[in-house]
Amino acid sequence: MDQQTNDLIKNEIENNEVCLFMKGTPDAPQCGFSMATSNILKILEVNFKGINVLENQNLREGIKVFSDWPTIPQLYIKNEFIGGCDIVKEMYESGELKKLLVEKNIKHKS
């Protein structure tokens, strides 16, 4: 991955408490997994930034290298990689996601 892409990813993760690298945007997701993950964040009323990886091929490939995770979407909360759709869904259903948001002091619907 080139330095510019690496810097872009780091910058987004460091400057946004909750950051979702996804296909499409939160208002117009372009894949079911991205839609499901952004919907969970919307249900919890979490303020998050969605980054559309489809706009930039380097970003689309770079985020997979950065996280060492093969799929998109990818959720980061306060600089920590949380996981993809299945993990976020599991954490939401078990209550772990809410617990994490409380621990990381992220405003959400309780």
Short mmCIF file of N, CA and C in Angstrom, two decimals:
data_model
loop_
_atom_site.label_atom_id
_atom_site.label_comp_id
_atom_site.label_asym_id
_atom_site.label_seq_id
_atom_site.Cartn_x
_atom_site.Cartn_y
_atom_site.Cartn_z
N MET A 1 0.85 -1.18 0.00
CA MET A 1 0.00 0.00 0.00
C MET A 1 0.89 1.24 0.00
N ASP A 2 0.49 2.24 -0.78
CA ASP A 2 1.30 3.46 -0.84
C ASP A 2 1.11 4.31 0.42
N GLN A 3 2.07 5.18 0.66
CA GLN A 3 2.08 6.02 1.87
C GLN A 3 0.86 6.93 1.96
N GLN A 4 0.44 7.45 0.82
CA GLN A 4 -0.70 8.37 0.78
C GLN A 4 -1.97 7.67 1.27
N THR A 5 -2.19 6.44 0.81
CA THR A 5 -3.36 5.66 1.23
C THR A 5 -3.28 5.34 2.72
N ASN A 6 -2.10 4.93 3.17
CA ASN A 6 -1.88 4.62 4.58
C ASN A 6 -2.17 5.85 5.45
N ASP A 7 -1.70 7.01 5.02
CA ASP A 7 -1.92 8.25 5.76
C ASP A 7 -3.40 8.62 5.79
N LEU A 8 -4.08 8.41 4.66
CA LEU A 8 -5.51 8.71 4.56
C LEU A 8 -6.30 7.85 5.56
N ILE A 9 -6.01 6.56 5.59
CA ILE A 9 -6.69 5.63 6.50
C ILE A 9 -6.44 6.04 7.95
N LYS A 10 -5.16 6.25 8.29
CA LYS A 10 -4.80 6.65 9.66
C LYS A 10 -5.49 7.93 10.06
N ASN A 11 -5.53 8.90 9.16
CA ASN A 11 -6.13 10.20 9.41
C ASN A 11 -7.63 10.05 9.72
N GLU A 12 -8.32 9.24 8.93
CA GLU A 12 -9.77 9.03 9.15
C GLU A 12 -10.02 8.36 10.50
N ILE A 13 -9.22 7.35 10.81
CA ILE A 13 -9.40 6.60 12.05
C ILE A 13 -9.08 7.46 13.27
N GLU A 14 -8.04 8.29 13.15
CA GLU A 14 -7.63 9.12 14.28
C GLU A 14 -8.56 10.32 14.50
N ASN A 15 -9.18 10.82 13.43
CA ASN A 15 -9.99 12.03 13.54
C ASN A 15 -11.49 11.79 13.66
N ASN A 16 -11.90 10.54 13.62
CA ASN A 16 -13.32 10.20 13.78
C ASN A 16 -13.44 9.11 14.84
N GLU A 17 -14.18 9.40 15.90
CA GLU A 17 -14.31 8.43 16.99
C GLU A 17 -14.86 7.10 16.49
N VAL A 18 -15.85 7.18 15.59
CA VAL A 18 -16.43 5.97 15.02
C VAL A 18 -16.36 6.10 13.51
N CYS A 19 -15.68 5.15 12.91
CA CYS A 19 -15.35 5.24 11.50
C CYS A 19 -15.70 3.90 10.82
N LEU A 20 -16.51 3.97 9.76
CA LEU A 20 -16.92 2.76 9.06
C LEU A 20 -16.45 2.83 7.61
N PHE A 21 -15.50 1.97 7.28
CA PHE A 21 -15.07 1.84 5.88
C PHE A 21 -16.06 0.90 5.23
N MET A 22 -16.77 1.40 4.23
CA MET A 22 -17.89 0.65 3.67
C MET A 22 -17.99 0.82 2.16
N LYS A 23 -18.82 -0.01 1.55
CA LYS A 23 -19.12 0.14 0.12
C LYS A 23 -20.36 1.01 0.02
N GLY A 24 -20.18 2.20 -0.55
CA GLY A 24 -21.26 3.17 -0.61
C GLY A 24 -21.18 4.13 0.57
N THR A 25 -22.29 4.78 0.86
CA THR A 25 -22.35 5.75 1.97
C THR A 25 -23.43 5.30 2.94
N PRO A 26 -23.44 5.86 4.17
CA PRO A 26 -24.48 5.46 5.13
C PRO A 26 -25.90 5.68 4.58
N ASP A 27 -26.08 6.72 3.76
CA ASP A 27 -27.41 6.98 3.20
C ASP A 27 -27.70 6.15 1.95
N ALA A 28 -26.65 5.68 1.28
CA ALA A 28 -26.83 4.87 0.07
C ALA A 28 -25.79 3.75 0.03
N PRO A 29 -25.94 2.78 0.93
CA PRO A 29 -24.98 1.65 0.94
C PRO A 29 -25.08 0.87 -0.37
N GLN A 30 -23.94 0.35 -0.82
CA GLN A 30 -23.94 -0.39 -2.08
C GLN A 30 -23.62 -1.86 -1.89
N CYS A 31 -23.81 -2.34 -0.66
CA CYS A 31 -23.71 -3.78 -0.42
C CYS A 31 -24.48 -4.09 0.86
N GLY A 32 -25.05 -5.26 0.93
CA GLY A 32 -25.88 -5.65 2.06
C GLY A 32 -25.15 -5.64 3.39
N PHE A 33 -23.89 -6.04 3.38
CA PHE A 33 -23.12 -6.08 4.63
C PHE A 33 -22.84 -4.66 5.13
N SER A 34 -22.52 -3.76 4.20
CA SER A 34 -22.29 -2.36 4.58
C SER A 34 -23.58 -1.74 5.11
N MET A 35 -24.70 -2.09 4.47
CA MET A 35 -26.00 -1.58 4.90
C MET A 35 -26.32 -2.07 6.31
N ALA A 36 -26.13 -3.35 6.55
CA ALA A 36 -26.45 -3.94 7.85
C ALA A 36 -25.61 -3.29 8.96
N THR A 37 -24.33 -3.09 8.70
CA THR A 37 -23.44 -2.51 9.71
C THR A 37 -23.80 -1.05 9.99
N SER A 38 -24.04 -0.28 8.93
CA SER A 38 -24.40 1.13 9.15
C SER A 38 -25.78 1.24 9.80
N ASN A 39 -26.69 0.33 9.51
CA ASN A 39 -28.02 0.35 10.14
C ASN A 39 -27.93 0.09 11.65
N ILE A 40 -27.04 -0.81 12.06
CA ILE A 40 -26.84 -1.07 13.49
C ILE A 40 -26.38 0.20 14.19
N LEU A 41 -25.43 0.91 13.57
CA LEU A 41 -24.94 2.16 14.16
C LEU A 41 -26.05 3.21 14.19
N LYS A 42 -26.89 3.23 13.16
CA LYS A 42 -28.01 4.18 13.12
C LYS A 42 -29.05 3.85 14.20
N ILE A 43 -29.35 2.56 14.39
CA ILE A 43 -30.29 2.13 15.43
C ILE A 43 -29.80 2.59 16.80
N LEU A 44 -28.49 2.48 17.01
CA LEU A 44 -27.89 2.88 18.29
C LEU A 44 -27.68 4.40 18.37
N GLU A 45 -28.02 5.09 17.28
CA GLU A 45 -27.85 6.55 17.18
C GLU A 45 -26.42 6.98 17.47
N VAL A 46 -25.49 6.23 16.92
CA VAL A 46 -24.07 6.56 17.04
C VAL A 46 -23.71 7.52 15.91
N ASN A 47 -23.00 8.57 16.26
CA ASN A 47 -22.52 9.50 15.25
C ASN A 47 -21.25 8.89 14.65
N PHE A 48 -21.30 8.53 13.36
CA PHE A 48 -20.15 7.88 12.74
C PHE A 48 -19.87 8.45 11.36
N LYS A 49 -18.64 8.25 10.92
CA LYS A 49 -18.27 8.68 9.57
C LYS A 49 -18.17 7.44 8.69
N GLY A 50 -18.91 7.46 7.60
CA GLY A 50 -18.82 6.38 6.62
C GLY A 50 -17.85 6.79 5.52
N ILE A 51 -16.90 5.92 5.22
CA ILE A 51 -15.95 6.20 4.15
C ILE A 51 -16.20 5.21 3.03
N ASN A 52 -16.52 5.76 1.85
CA ASN A 52 -16.87 4.94 0.70
C ASN A 52 -15.59 4.44 0.01
N VAL A 53 -15.31 3.15 0.16
CA VAL A 53 -14.09 2.59 -0.43
C VAL A 53 -14.22 2.40 -1.95
N LEU A 54 -15.45 2.50 -2.46
CA LEU A 54 -15.65 2.31 -3.91
C LEU A 54 -15.15 3.52 -4.71
N GLU A 55 -14.95 4.65 -4.02
CA GLU A 55 -14.49 5.86 -4.70
C GLU A 55 -13.00 5.82 -5.00
N ASN A 56 -12.28 4.89 -4.37
CA ASN A 56 -10.83 4.89 -4.49
C ASN A 56 -10.31 3.45 -4.39
N GLN A 57 -9.82 2.94 -5.50
CA GLN A 57 -9.34 1.54 -5.55
C GLN A 57 -8.18 1.31 -4.57
N ASN A 58 -7.29 2.30 -4.44
CA ASN A 58 -6.17 2.16 -3.50
C ASN A 58 -6.69 2.03 -2.06
N LEU A 59 -7.70 2.81 -1.74
CA LEU A 59 -8.30 2.75 -0.41
C LEU A 59 -8.99 1.41 -0.19
N ARG A 60 -9.69 0.96 -1.20
CA ARG A 60 -10.43 -0.32 -1.12
C ARG A 60 -9.49 -1.48 -0.81
N GLU A 61 -8.34 -1.49 -1.46
CA GLU A 61 -7.35 -2.56 -1.21
C GLU A 61 -6.53 -2.26 0.04
N GLY A 62 -6.22 -0.97 0.22
CA GLY A 62 -5.36 -0.56 1.33
C GLY A 62 -5.93 -0.85 2.70
N ILE A 63 -7.24 -0.66 2.86
CA ILE A 63 -7.86 -0.89 4.16
C ILE A 63 -7.75 -2.35 4.57
N LYS A 64 -7.78 -3.25 3.59
CA LYS A 64 -7.65 -4.68 3.88
C LYS A 64 -6.24 -5.01 4.37
N VAL A 65 -5.24 -4.33 3.80
CA VAL A 65 -3.85 -4.51 4.21
C VAL A 65 -3.65 -3.89 5.60
N PHE A 66 -4.19 -2.68 5.77
CA PHE A 66 -4.04 -1.92 7.01
C PHE A 66 -4.53 -2.73 8.21
N SER A 67 -5.71 -3.33 8.08
CA SER A 67 -6.33 -4.05 9.20
C SER A 67 -5.98 -5.54 9.20
N ASP A 68 -5.40 -6.00 8.10
CA ASP A 68 -5.15 -7.43 7.91
C ASP A 68 -6.47 -8.19 8.01
N TRP A 69 -7.50 -7.61 7.40
CA TRP A 69 -8.85 -8.18 7.40
C TRP A 69 -9.33 -8.19 5.94
N PRO A 70 -9.81 -9.32 5.44
CA PRO A 70 -10.05 -9.45 3.99
C PRO A 70 -11.33 -8.82 3.44
N THR A 71 -12.26 -8.43 4.32
CA THR A 71 -13.55 -7.98 3.80
C THR A 71 -13.91 -6.56 4.25
N ILE A 72 -14.89 -6.02 3.55
CA ILE A 72 -15.44 -4.70 3.85
C ILE A 72 -16.93 -4.92 4.07
N PRO A 73 -17.57 -4.30 5.03
CA PRO A 73 -17.15 -3.13 5.82
C PRO A 73 -16.19 -3.47 6.96
N GLN A 74 -15.56 -2.40 7.46
CA GLN A 74 -14.68 -2.50 8.62
C GLN A 74 -15.00 -1.34 9.56
N LEU A 75 -15.24 -1.69 10.81
CA LEU A 75 -15.59 -0.68 11.81
C LEU A 75 -14.43 -0.43 12.76
N TYR A 76 -14.16 0.86 12.96
CA TYR A 76 -13.15 1.29 13.94
C TYR A 76 -13.83 2.19 14.96
N ILE A 77 -13.54 1.95 16.23
CA ILE A 77 -14.05 2.81 17.30
C ILE A 77 -12.86 3.27 18.12
N LYS A 78 -12.68 4.58 18.17
CA LYS A 78 -11.55 5.20 18.90
C LYS A 78 -10.24 4.49 18.57
N ASN A 79 -9.88 4.46 17.31
CA ASN A 79 -8.61 3.90 16.82
C ASN A 79 -8.52 2.37 16.90
N GLU A 80 -9.55 1.70 17.37
CA GLU A 80 -9.48 0.24 17.51
C GLU A 80 -10.33 -0.43 16.43
N PHE A 81 -9.73 -1.39 15.73
CA PHE A 81 -10.45 -2.16 14.73
C PHE A 81 -11.39 -3.12 15.45
N ILE A 82 -12.68 -3.01 15.17
CA ILE A 82 -13.68 -3.86 15.83
C ILE A 82 -13.96 -5.11 15.01
N GLY A 83 -14.17 -4.93 13.70
CA GLY A 83 -14.42 -6.08 12.85
C GLY A 83 -15.33 -5.74 11.69
N GLY A 84 -15.83 -6.77 11.06
CA GLY A 84 -16.72 -6.61 9.91
C GLY A 84 -18.17 -6.82 10.31
N CYS A 85 -19.02 -7.00 9.33
CA CYS A 85 -20.46 -7.10 9.53
C CYS A 85 -20.85 -8.19 10.54
N ASP A 86 -20.36 -9.39 10.36
CA ASP A 86 -20.76 -10.52 11.24
C ASP A 86 -20.40 -10.25 12.70
N ILE A 87 -19.20 -9.72 12.92
CA ILE A 87 -18.74 -9.44 14.28
C ILE A 87 -19.58 -8.33 14.90
N VAL A 88 -19.83 -7.26 14.14
CA VAL A 88 -20.61 -6.13 14.65
C VAL A 88 -22.04 -6.60 14.98
N LYS A 89 -22.60 -7.42 14.10
CA LYS A 89 -23.96 -7.95 14.30
C LYS A 89 -24.01 -8.80 15.58
N GLU A 90 -23.03 -9.66 15.73
CA GLU A 90 -22.94 -10.53 16.91
C GLU A 90 -22.81 -9.70 18.19
N MET A 91 -21.94 -8.68 18.13
CA MET A 91 -21.72 -7.82 19.29
C MET A 91 -23.00 -7.03 19.63
N TYR A 92 -23.72 -6.61 18.60
CA TYR A 92 -24.96 -5.87 18.81
C TYR A 92 -25.99 -6.76 19.50
N GLU A 93 -26.15 -7.98 18.97
CA GLU A 93 -27.16 -8.90 19.51
C GLU A 93 -26.84 -9.35 20.93
N SER A 94 -25.57 -9.46 21.26
CA SER A 94 -25.17 -9.92 22.60
C SER A 94 -25.10 -8.78 23.61
N GLY A 95 -25.17 -7.55 23.12
CA GLY A 95 -25.06 -6.40 24.03
C GLY A 95 -23.62 -5.91 24.19
N GLU A 96 -22.68 -6.66 23.60
CA GLU A 96 -21.26 -6.29 23.70
C GLU A 96 -20.96 -4.93 23.06
N LEU A 97 -21.66 -4.63 21.97
CA LEU A 97 -21.40 -3.38 21.26
C LEU A 97 -21.76 -2.18 22.13
N LYS A 98 -22.92 -2.24 22.78
CA LYS A 98 -23.33 -1.16 23.69
C LYS A 98 -22.32 -1.01 24.82
N LYS A 99 -21.87 -2.12 25.35
CA LYS A 99 -20.90 -2.12 26.44
C LYS A 99 -19.60 -1.43 25.98
N LEU A 100 -19.19 -1.76 24.77
CA LEU A 100 -17.97 -1.16 24.21
C LEU A 100 -18.14 0.35 24.02
N LEU A 101 -19.31 0.76 23.54
CA LEU A 101 -19.58 2.19 23.34
C LEU A 101 -19.52 2.93 24.68
N VAL A 102 -20.05 2.30 25.72
CA VAL A 102 -20.00 2.91 27.06
C VAL A 102 -18.55 3.02 27.53
N GLU A 103 -17.80 1.91 27.39
CA GLU A 103 -16.39 1.88 27.80
C GLU A 103 -15.58 2.96 27.09
N LYS A 104 -15.86 3.14 25.80
CA LYS A 104 -15.07 4.09 25.00
C LYS A 104 -15.68 5.49 25.05
N ASN A 105 -16.73 5.64 25.86
CA ASN A 105 -17.37 6.93 26.06
C ASN A 105 -17.92 7.53 24.75
N ILE A 106 -18.58 6.68 23.96
CA ILE A 106 -19.19 7.10 22.72
C ILE A 106 -20.69 7.32 22.96
N LYS A 107 -21.17 8.49 22.60
CA LYS A 107 -22.58 8.82 22.79
C LYS A 107 -23.44 7.91 21.91
N HIS A 108 -24.47 7.31 22.51
CA HIS A 108 -25.39 6.43 21.77
C HIS A 108 -26.71 6.34 22.52
N LYS A 109 -27.68 5.75 21.87
CA LYS A 109 -29.00 5.54 22.48
C LYS A 109 -28.89 4.39 23.48
N SER A 110 -29.30 4.65 24.70
CA SER A 110 -29.18 3.56 25.69
C SER A 110 -30.46 2.78 25.84
#
